[in-house]
Amino acid sequence: MSDHSHIPVAAHEPPYYAAVFTSVRRDTDAGYGETADRMEELVKDIPGYLGMDHARTPGGLAITVGYFRDEDALKEWGAHTEHRSAQRRGRDEWYERYTLHIAKVERSHGFERADG
């Protein structure tokens, strides 16, 4: 989750799952960027992973939404060894607080302005 821009994920064919991770980080960032980038690369290898969106407010609230085709994909990502290690490090070092919401998406649509 480096500070580079992410283009929002297009709407997917429902049903699918959204993992909504909201967090507020502590003042220490040692190793955070590298770990976040590594997690972004690893999750792409999970069968059923559809993509993610990121947003951060100037006040420090960060929101990451990961999209997964089914519960099996979510469970595989949740149990991934490196991801579990990053979660522990996040609790120990990086996060002041966080919340994870898992939701089944039953409707989804999008809009994109055409150039010109």
Short mmCIF file of N, CA, C and O in Angstrom, two decimals:
data_model
loop_
_atom_site.label_atom_id
_atom_site.label_comp_id
_atom_site.label_asym_id
_atom_site.label_seq_id
_atom_site.Cartn_x
_atom_site.Cartn_y
_atom_site.Cartn_z
N MET A 1 0.82 -1.18 0.00
CA MET A 1 0.00 0.00 0.00
C MET A 1 0.87 1.25 0.00
O MET A 1 0.69 2.13 0.78
N SER A 2 1.82 1.30 -0.88
CA SER A 2 2.62 2.50 -0.97
C SER A 2 1.74 3.66 -1.37
O SER A 2 0.58 3.49 -1.73
N ASP A 3 2.27 4.86 -1.31
CA ASP A 3 1.46 6.04 -1.51
C ASP A 3 1.14 6.32 -2.97
O ASP A 3 0.55 7.34 -3.27
N HIS A 4 1.52 5.44 -3.89
CA HIS A 4 1.16 5.68 -5.28
C HIS A 4 -0.34 5.48 -5.46
O HIS A 4 -1.00 4.80 -4.70
N SER A 5 -0.88 6.10 -6.49
CA SER A 5 -2.33 6.07 -6.72
C SER A 5 -2.77 4.70 -7.19
O SER A 5 -2.05 4.00 -7.89
N HIS A 6 -3.97 4.34 -6.80
CA HIS A 6 -4.59 3.11 -7.26
C HIS A 6 -5.86 3.48 -7.99
O HIS A 6 -6.64 4.30 -7.53
N ILE A 7 -6.08 2.86 -9.12
CA ILE A 7 -7.30 3.08 -9.88
C ILE A 7 -8.35 2.16 -9.30
O ILE A 7 -8.09 0.98 -9.09
N PRO A 8 -9.53 2.68 -8.98
CA PRO A 8 -10.56 1.82 -8.39
C PRO A 8 -10.87 0.60 -9.26
O PRO A 8 -10.81 0.67 -10.48
N VAL A 9 -11.17 -0.48 -8.60
CA VAL A 9 -11.50 -1.72 -9.27
C VAL A 9 -12.87 -1.59 -9.92
O VAL A 9 -13.79 -1.02 -9.34
N ALA A 10 -13.00 -2.13 -11.10
CA ALA A 10 -14.29 -2.12 -11.79
C ALA A 10 -15.28 -3.01 -11.04
O ALA A 10 -14.89 -3.88 -10.27
N ALA A 11 -16.54 -2.79 -11.29
CA ALA A 11 -17.58 -3.63 -10.69
C ALA A 11 -17.38 -5.07 -11.17
O ALA A 11 -16.94 -5.31 -12.28
N HIS A 12 -17.70 -6.02 -10.30
CA HIS A 12 -17.58 -7.43 -10.62
C HIS A 12 -18.97 -8.03 -10.68
O HIS A 12 -19.93 -7.48 -10.16
N GLU A 13 -19.05 -9.20 -11.26
CA GLU A 13 -20.32 -9.91 -11.33
C GLU A 13 -20.62 -10.52 -9.97
O GLU A 13 -19.86 -11.36 -9.49
N PRO A 14 -21.70 -10.09 -9.30
CA PRO A 14 -22.04 -10.65 -8.00
C PRO A 14 -22.52 -12.10 -8.13
O PRO A 14 -22.95 -12.49 -9.20
N PRO A 15 -22.49 -12.84 -7.04
CA PRO A 15 -22.00 -12.42 -5.73
C PRO A 15 -20.48 -12.54 -5.63
O PRO A 15 -19.87 -13.36 -6.32
N TYR A 16 -19.89 -11.73 -4.79
CA TYR A 16 -18.49 -11.82 -4.43
C TYR A 16 -18.34 -11.23 -3.04
O TYR A 16 -19.33 -10.79 -2.44
N TYR A 17 -17.15 -11.23 -2.51
CA TYR A 17 -16.94 -10.77 -1.14
C TYR A 17 -16.01 -9.56 -1.12
O TYR A 17 -15.10 -9.45 -1.95
N ALA A 18 -16.25 -8.69 -0.17
CA ALA A 18 -15.40 -7.53 0.05
C ALA A 18 -14.87 -7.60 1.48
O ALA A 18 -15.64 -7.77 2.42
N ALA A 19 -13.56 -7.50 1.61
CA ALA A 19 -12.90 -7.43 2.92
C ALA A 19 -12.51 -5.96 3.10
O ALA A 19 -11.64 -5.46 2.39
N VAL A 20 -13.18 -5.27 4.02
CA VAL A 20 -12.96 -3.84 4.24
C VAL A 20 -12.10 -3.67 5.49
O VAL A 20 -12.54 -3.98 6.60
N PHE A 21 -10.87 -3.20 5.30
CA PHE A 21 -9.91 -3.02 6.38
C PHE A 21 -9.71 -1.53 6.60
O PHE A 21 -9.19 -0.84 5.73
N THR A 22 -10.17 -1.03 7.73
CA THR A 22 -9.96 0.38 8.08
C THR A 22 -8.94 0.42 9.21
O THR A 22 -8.98 -0.40 10.13
N SER A 23 -8.02 1.39 9.14
CA SER A 23 -6.96 1.44 10.14
C SER A 23 -6.47 2.85 10.38
O SER A 23 -6.61 3.74 9.54
N VAL A 24 -5.90 3.03 11.56
CA VAL A 24 -5.17 4.23 11.92
C VAL A 24 -3.80 3.76 12.37
O VAL A 24 -3.69 2.91 13.26
N ARG A 25 -2.76 4.28 11.73
CA ARG A 25 -1.41 3.84 12.04
C ARG A 25 -0.80 4.67 13.16
O ARG A 25 -1.18 5.81 13.40
N ARG A 26 0.17 4.09 13.81
CA ARG A 26 0.99 4.79 14.81
C ARG A 26 2.02 5.64 14.08
O ARG A 26 2.09 5.62 12.85
N ASP A 27 2.83 6.35 14.82
CA ASP A 27 3.83 7.23 14.22
C ASP A 27 4.97 6.47 13.56
O ASP A 27 5.66 7.00 12.71
N THR A 28 5.19 5.23 13.93
CA THR A 28 6.30 4.46 13.36
C THR A 28 5.88 3.80 12.05
O THR A 28 4.80 3.24 11.96
N ASP A 29 6.73 3.91 11.05
CA ASP A 29 6.46 3.31 9.74
C ASP A 29 7.55 2.33 9.33
O ASP A 29 7.56 1.85 8.20
N ALA A 30 8.48 2.04 10.22
CA ALA A 30 9.64 1.20 9.87
C ALA A 30 9.20 -0.12 9.26
O ALA A 30 8.57 -0.94 9.91
N GLY A 31 9.49 -0.30 7.97
CA GLY A 31 9.16 -1.54 7.28
C GLY A 31 7.75 -1.64 6.78
O GLY A 31 7.41 -2.62 6.09
N TYR A 32 6.90 -0.68 7.08
CA TYR A 32 5.49 -0.77 6.70
C TYR A 32 5.30 -0.79 5.18
O TYR A 32 4.61 -1.65 4.65
N GLY A 33 5.90 0.16 4.50
CA GLY A 33 5.72 0.27 3.05
C GLY A 33 6.16 -0.98 2.31
O GLY A 33 5.45 -1.46 1.43
N GLU A 34 7.32 -1.50 2.68
CA GLU A 34 7.83 -2.70 2.04
C GLU A 34 6.91 -3.89 2.29
O GLU A 34 6.64 -4.69 1.39
N THR A 35 6.42 -4.00 3.51
CA THR A 35 5.52 -5.12 3.85
C THR A 35 4.20 -4.98 3.10
O THR A 35 3.67 -5.96 2.57
N ALA A 36 3.65 -3.77 3.05
CA ALA A 36 2.39 -3.55 2.34
C ALA A 36 2.54 -3.88 0.86
O ALA A 36 1.67 -4.53 0.26
N ASP A 37 3.65 -3.46 0.26
CA ASP A 37 3.89 -3.78 -1.15
C ASP A 37 3.99 -5.29 -1.36
O ASP A 37 3.46 -5.83 -2.33
N ARG A 38 4.66 -5.98 -0.42
CA ARG A 38 4.79 -7.44 -0.51
C ARG A 38 3.41 -8.11 -0.42
O ARG A 38 3.12 -9.05 -1.15
N MET A 39 2.55 -7.61 0.48
CA MET A 39 1.21 -8.19 0.62
C MET A 39 0.41 -8.00 -0.68
O MET A 39 -0.30 -8.90 -1.10
N GLU A 40 0.55 -6.84 -1.30
CA GLU A 40 -0.15 -6.59 -2.57
C GLU A 40 0.29 -7.58 -3.64
O GLU A 40 -0.53 -8.03 -4.45
N GLU A 41 1.57 -7.92 -3.66
CA GLU A 41 2.06 -8.89 -4.64
C GLU A 41 1.57 -10.30 -4.31
O GLU A 41 1.14 -11.03 -5.20
N LEU A 42 1.61 -10.68 -3.03
CA LEU A 42 1.21 -12.03 -2.64
C LEU A 42 -0.27 -12.30 -2.87
O LEU A 42 -0.64 -13.39 -3.31
N VAL A 43 -1.12 -11.34 -2.55
CA VAL A 43 -2.56 -11.58 -2.65
C VAL A 43 -2.97 -11.83 -4.10
O VAL A 43 -3.94 -12.54 -4.36
N LYS A 44 -2.23 -11.32 -5.04
CA LYS A 44 -2.54 -11.53 -6.47
C LYS A 44 -2.46 -12.99 -6.86
O LYS A 44 -3.05 -13.39 -7.86
N ASP A 45 -1.71 -13.79 -6.09
CA ASP A 45 -1.57 -15.21 -6.39
C ASP A 45 -2.70 -16.06 -5.81
O ASP A 45 -2.73 -17.27 -6.04
N ILE A 46 -3.59 -15.46 -5.04
CA ILE A 46 -4.69 -16.21 -4.44
C ILE A 46 -5.77 -16.44 -5.49
O ILE A 46 -6.31 -15.49 -6.05
N PRO A 47 -6.09 -17.72 -5.81
CA PRO A 47 -7.18 -17.97 -6.76
C PRO A 47 -8.48 -17.36 -6.22
O PRO A 47 -8.84 -17.58 -5.07
N GLY A 48 -9.14 -16.58 -7.04
CA GLY A 48 -10.38 -15.93 -6.61
C GLY A 48 -10.18 -14.50 -6.15
O GLY A 48 -11.15 -13.80 -5.85
N TYR A 49 -8.95 -14.01 -6.08
CA TYR A 49 -8.70 -12.60 -5.77
C TYR A 49 -9.09 -11.77 -6.98
O TYR A 49 -8.71 -12.08 -8.10
N LEU A 50 -9.87 -10.70 -6.76
CA LEU A 50 -10.37 -9.88 -7.86
C LEU A 50 -9.71 -8.51 -7.95
O LEU A 50 -9.73 -7.89 -9.01
N GLY A 51 -9.16 -8.00 -6.86
CA GLY A 51 -8.53 -6.69 -6.89
C GLY A 51 -8.72 -5.97 -5.57
O GLY A 51 -9.27 -6.52 -4.62
N MET A 52 -8.26 -4.70 -5.52
CA MET A 52 -8.41 -3.93 -4.29
C MET A 52 -8.45 -2.44 -4.58
O MET A 52 -8.01 -2.00 -5.64
N ASP A 53 -8.98 -1.70 -3.63
CA ASP A 53 -9.00 -0.24 -3.64
C ASP A 53 -8.36 0.25 -2.34
O ASP A 53 -8.47 -0.42 -1.31
N HIS A 54 -7.72 1.41 -2.40
CA HIS A 54 -7.12 2.03 -1.21
C HIS A 54 -7.54 3.49 -1.15
O HIS A 54 -7.68 4.15 -2.18
N ALA A 55 -7.67 3.99 0.07
CA ALA A 55 -7.87 5.43 0.28
C ALA A 55 -7.27 5.78 1.63
O ALA A 55 -7.26 4.97 2.55
N ARG A 56 -6.77 7.01 1.73
CA ARG A 56 -6.21 7.49 2.99
C ARG A 56 -6.62 8.95 3.17
O ARG A 56 -6.51 9.73 2.25
N THR A 57 -7.05 9.28 4.37
CA THR A 57 -7.42 10.67 4.67
C THR A 57 -6.20 11.40 5.22
O THR A 57 -5.28 10.78 5.76
N PRO A 58 -6.19 12.74 5.12
CA PRO A 58 -5.09 13.50 5.71
C PRO A 58 -4.95 13.26 7.21
O PRO A 58 -3.87 13.35 7.77
N GLY A 59 -6.05 12.91 7.89
CA GLY A 59 -6.01 12.66 9.33
C GLY A 59 -5.46 11.31 9.73
O GLY A 59 -5.32 11.02 10.91
N GLY A 60 -5.16 10.46 8.74
CA GLY A 60 -4.52 9.19 9.06
C GLY A 60 -5.38 7.95 8.93
O GLY A 60 -4.88 6.85 9.08
N LEU A 61 -6.68 8.10 8.67
CA LEU A 61 -7.53 6.93 8.47
C LEU A 61 -7.24 6.33 7.10
O LEU A 61 -7.24 7.04 6.10
N ALA A 62 -6.96 5.04 7.06
CA ALA A 62 -6.72 4.34 5.80
C ALA A 62 -7.80 3.28 5.62
O ALA A 62 -8.23 2.65 6.59
N ILE A 63 -8.23 3.11 4.40
CA ILE A 63 -9.23 2.11 4.06
C ILE A 63 -8.72 1.31 2.87
O ILE A 63 -8.35 1.87 1.84
N THR A 64 -8.68 0.00 3.04
CA THR A 64 -8.33 -0.91 1.96
C THR A 64 -9.49 -1.88 1.81
O THR A 64 -9.94 -2.46 2.79
N VAL A 65 -9.96 -2.03 0.58
CA VAL A 65 -11.02 -2.98 0.30
C VAL A 65 -10.47 -4.00 -0.68
O VAL A 65 -10.05 -3.65 -1.79
N GLY A 66 -10.43 -5.26 -0.25
CA GLY A 66 -10.03 -6.36 -1.12
C GLY A 66 -11.26 -7.09 -1.59
O GLY A 66 -12.21 -7.28 -0.83
N TYR A 67 -11.27 -7.48 -2.87
CA TYR A 67 -12.42 -8.16 -3.46
C TYR A 67 -12.04 -9.59 -3.79
O TYR A 67 -10.99 -9.84 -4.39
N PHE A 68 -12.92 -10.52 -3.39
CA PHE A 68 -12.65 -11.94 -3.56
C PHE A 68 -13.89 -12.63 -4.11
O PHE A 68 -15.01 -12.32 -3.71
N ARG A 69 -13.68 -13.59 -5.00
CA ARG A 69 -14.79 -14.28 -5.65
C ARG A 69 -15.62 -15.08 -4.65
O ARG A 69 -16.83 -15.16 -4.76
N ASP A 70 -14.97 -15.70 -3.65
CA ASP A 70 -15.72 -16.57 -2.74
C ASP A 70 -15.03 -16.64 -1.37
O ASP A 70 -13.94 -16.10 -1.19
N GLU A 71 -15.70 -17.32 -0.44
CA GLU A 71 -15.16 -17.45 0.91
C GLU A 71 -13.86 -18.24 0.95
O GLU A 71 -13.01 -17.98 1.79
N ASP A 72 -13.71 -19.21 0.05
CA ASP A 72 -12.48 -19.99 0.02
C ASP A 72 -11.27 -19.10 -0.26
O ASP A 72 -10.21 -19.27 0.35
N ALA A 73 -11.41 -18.15 -1.18
CA ALA A 73 -10.33 -17.23 -1.50
C ALA A 73 -9.99 -16.37 -0.28
O ALA A 73 -8.82 -16.16 0.06
N LEU A 74 -11.03 -15.88 0.40
CA LEU A 74 -10.82 -15.09 1.61
C LEU A 74 -10.09 -15.89 2.68
O LEU A 74 -9.15 -15.40 3.31
N LYS A 75 -10.52 -17.13 2.89
CA LYS A 75 -9.89 -17.98 3.90
C LYS A 75 -8.44 -18.29 3.55
O LYS A 75 -7.58 -18.29 4.43
N GLU A 76 -8.18 -18.53 2.27
CA GLU A 76 -6.81 -18.82 1.86
C GLU A 76 -5.91 -17.61 2.13
O GLU A 76 -4.80 -17.75 2.64
N TRP A 77 -6.39 -16.41 1.82
CA TRP A 77 -5.61 -15.21 2.08
C TRP A 77 -5.43 -15.00 3.59
O TRP A 77 -4.34 -14.67 4.05
N GLY A 78 -6.48 -15.21 4.35
CA GLY A 78 -6.39 -15.03 5.80
C GLY A 78 -5.41 -15.99 6.45
O GLY A 78 -4.80 -15.66 7.47
N ALA A 79 -5.23 -17.17 5.86
CA ALA A 79 -4.35 -18.18 6.44
C ALA A 79 -2.93 -18.15 5.86
O ALA A 79 -2.06 -18.88 6.33
N HIS A 80 -2.69 -17.31 4.87
CA HIS A 80 -1.38 -17.25 4.22
C HIS A 80 -0.31 -16.91 5.26
O HIS A 80 -0.45 -15.97 6.04
N THR A 81 0.78 -17.67 5.28
CA THR A 81 1.81 -17.55 6.31
C THR A 81 2.41 -16.15 6.38
O THR A 81 2.51 -15.57 7.47
N GLU A 82 2.81 -15.58 5.25
CA GLU A 82 3.42 -14.24 5.28
C GLU A 82 2.39 -13.18 5.67
O GLU A 82 2.73 -12.20 6.34
N HIS A 83 1.15 -13.36 5.25
CA HIS A 83 0.09 -12.42 5.62
C HIS A 83 -0.14 -12.47 7.13
O HIS A 83 -0.27 -11.42 7.78
N ARG A 84 -0.16 -13.66 7.70
CA ARG A 84 -0.34 -13.80 9.16
C ARG A 84 0.81 -13.12 9.91
O ARG A 84 0.60 -12.45 10.92
N SER A 85 2.01 -13.27 9.41
CA SER A 85 3.17 -12.63 10.02
C SER A 85 3.05 -11.11 9.95
O SER A 85 3.35 -10.40 10.93
N ALA A 86 2.61 -10.59 8.81
CA ALA A 86 2.42 -9.14 8.65
C ALA A 86 1.32 -8.64 9.59
O ALA A 86 1.42 -7.54 10.15
N GLN A 87 0.27 -9.43 9.78
CA GLN A 87 -0.81 -9.04 10.71
C GLN A 87 -0.26 -8.90 12.13
O GLN A 87 -0.57 -7.92 12.82
N ARG A 88 0.56 -9.85 12.55
CA ARG A 88 1.15 -9.78 13.89
C ARG A 88 2.03 -8.54 14.03
O ARG A 88 1.97 -7.82 15.03
N ARG A 89 2.84 -8.29 13.02
CA ARG A 89 3.71 -7.11 13.07
C ARG A 89 2.88 -5.82 13.09
O ARG A 89 3.23 -4.87 13.78
N GLY A 90 1.77 -5.81 12.36
CA GLY A 90 0.89 -4.64 12.37
C GLY A 90 0.35 -4.37 13.76
O GLY A 90 0.34 -3.21 14.21
N ARG A 91 -0.10 -5.40 14.44
CA ARG A 91 -0.61 -5.21 15.81
C ARG A 91 0.50 -4.78 16.76
O ARG A 91 0.29 -3.96 17.64
N ASP A 92 1.69 -5.34 16.59
CA ASP A 92 2.81 -5.03 17.48
C ASP A 92 3.42 -3.65 17.23
O ASP A 92 3.84 -2.99 18.18
N GLU A 93 3.47 -3.22 15.96
CA GLU A 93 4.25 -2.02 15.63
C GLU A 93 3.48 -0.89 14.95
O GLU A 93 3.68 0.26 15.29
N TRP A 94 2.65 -1.19 13.95
CA TRP A 94 2.17 -0.15 13.05
C TRP A 94 0.82 0.45 13.36
O TRP A 94 0.57 1.61 13.06
N TYR A 95 -0.11 -0.33 13.91
CA TYR A 95 -1.49 0.14 14.02
C TYR A 95 -1.83 0.63 15.42
O TYR A 95 -1.54 -0.03 16.41
N GLU A 96 -2.49 1.77 15.45
CA GLU A 96 -3.12 2.25 16.67
C GLU A 96 -4.43 1.49 16.88
O GLU A 96 -4.77 1.09 17.98
N ARG A 97 -5.14 1.31 15.78
CA ARG A 97 -6.39 0.53 15.79
C ARG A 97 -6.75 0.15 14.36
O ARG A 97 -6.31 0.78 13.40
N TYR A 98 -7.55 -0.91 14.25
CA TYR A 98 -8.07 -1.29 12.94
C TYR A 98 -9.36 -2.08 13.11
O TYR A 98 -9.67 -2.58 14.20
N THR A 99 -10.10 -2.17 12.02
CA THR A 99 -11.32 -2.96 11.97
C THR A 99 -11.36 -3.68 10.63
O THR A 99 -10.98 -3.10 9.61
N LEU A 100 -11.82 -4.92 10.64
CA LEU A 100 -11.99 -5.69 9.42
C LEU A 100 -13.46 -6.08 9.31
O LEU A 100 -14.02 -6.66 10.25
N HIS A 101 -14.07 -5.75 8.18
CA HIS A 101 -15.46 -6.13 7.90
C HIS A 101 -15.43 -7.03 6.66
O HIS A 101 -14.76 -6.70 5.68
N ILE A 102 -16.15 -8.14 6.71
CA ILE A 102 -16.29 -9.02 5.56
C ILE A 102 -17.75 -8.95 5.14
O ILE A 102 -18.65 -9.18 5.95
N ALA A 103 -17.97 -8.64 3.86
CA ALA A 103 -19.34 -8.48 3.37
C ALA A 103 -19.52 -9.25 2.07
O ALA A 103 -18.62 -9.29 1.22
N LYS A 104 -20.69 -9.84 1.91
CA LYS A 104 -21.05 -10.49 0.65
C LYS A 104 -21.73 -9.43 -0.21
O LYS A 104 -22.73 -8.83 0.21
N VAL A 105 -21.21 -9.21 -1.39
CA VAL A 105 -21.76 -8.21 -2.31
C VAL A 105 -22.79 -8.89 -3.19
O VAL A 105 -22.49 -9.85 -3.89
N GLU A 106 -24.00 -8.35 -3.14
CA GLU A 106 -25.08 -8.93 -3.93
C GLU A 106 -25.43 -8.09 -5.15
O GLU A 106 -26.04 -8.60 -6.09
N ARG A 107 -25.06 -6.82 -5.12
CA ARG A 107 -25.26 -5.93 -6.28
C ARG A 107 -24.01 -5.11 -6.46
O ARG A 107 -23.38 -4.68 -5.50
N SER A 108 -23.68 -4.83 -7.71
CA SER A 108 -22.50 -4.04 -8.02
C SER A 108 -22.66 -3.42 -9.40
O SER A 108 -23.11 -4.09 -10.33
N HIS A 109 -22.36 -2.17 -9.51
CA HIS A 109 -22.33 -1.52 -10.83
C HIS A 109 -21.32 -0.39 -10.77
O HIS A 109 -20.87 0.01 -9.71
N GLY A 110 -20.93 0.11 -11.91
CA GLY A 110 -19.93 1.15 -11.96
C GLY A 110 -20.22 2.15 -13.05
O GLY A 110 -21.12 1.97 -13.88
N PHE A 111 -19.44 3.20 -13.08
CA PHE A 111 -19.52 4.26 -14.09
C PHE A 111 -18.11 4.72 -14.38
O PHE A 111 -17.29 4.84 -13.48
N GLU A 112 -17.81 4.94 -15.63
CA GLU A 112 -16.53 5.51 -16.02
C GLU A 112 -16.77 6.47 -17.17
O GLU A 112 -17.35 6.11 -18.18
N ARG A 113 -16.34 7.72 -16.97
CA ARG A 113 -16.51 8.75 -18.00
C ARG A 113 -15.59 8.44 -19.18
O ARG A 113 -14.42 8.17 -19.01
N ALA A 114 -16.14 8.48 -20.36
CA ALA A 114 -15.35 8.26 -21.57
C ALA A 114 -14.57 9.53 -21.89
O ALA A 114 -15.05 10.64 -21.66
N ASP A 115 -13.36 9.39 -22.36
CA ASP A 115 -12.55 10.55 -22.75
C ASP A 115 -13.20 11.28 -23.92
O ASP A 115 -13.78 10.67 -24.80
N GLY A 116 -13.03 12.59 -23.93
CA GLY A 116 -13.45 13.38 -25.08
C GLY A 116 -14.78 13.93 -24.95
O GLY A 116 -15.39 14.58 -25.68
#
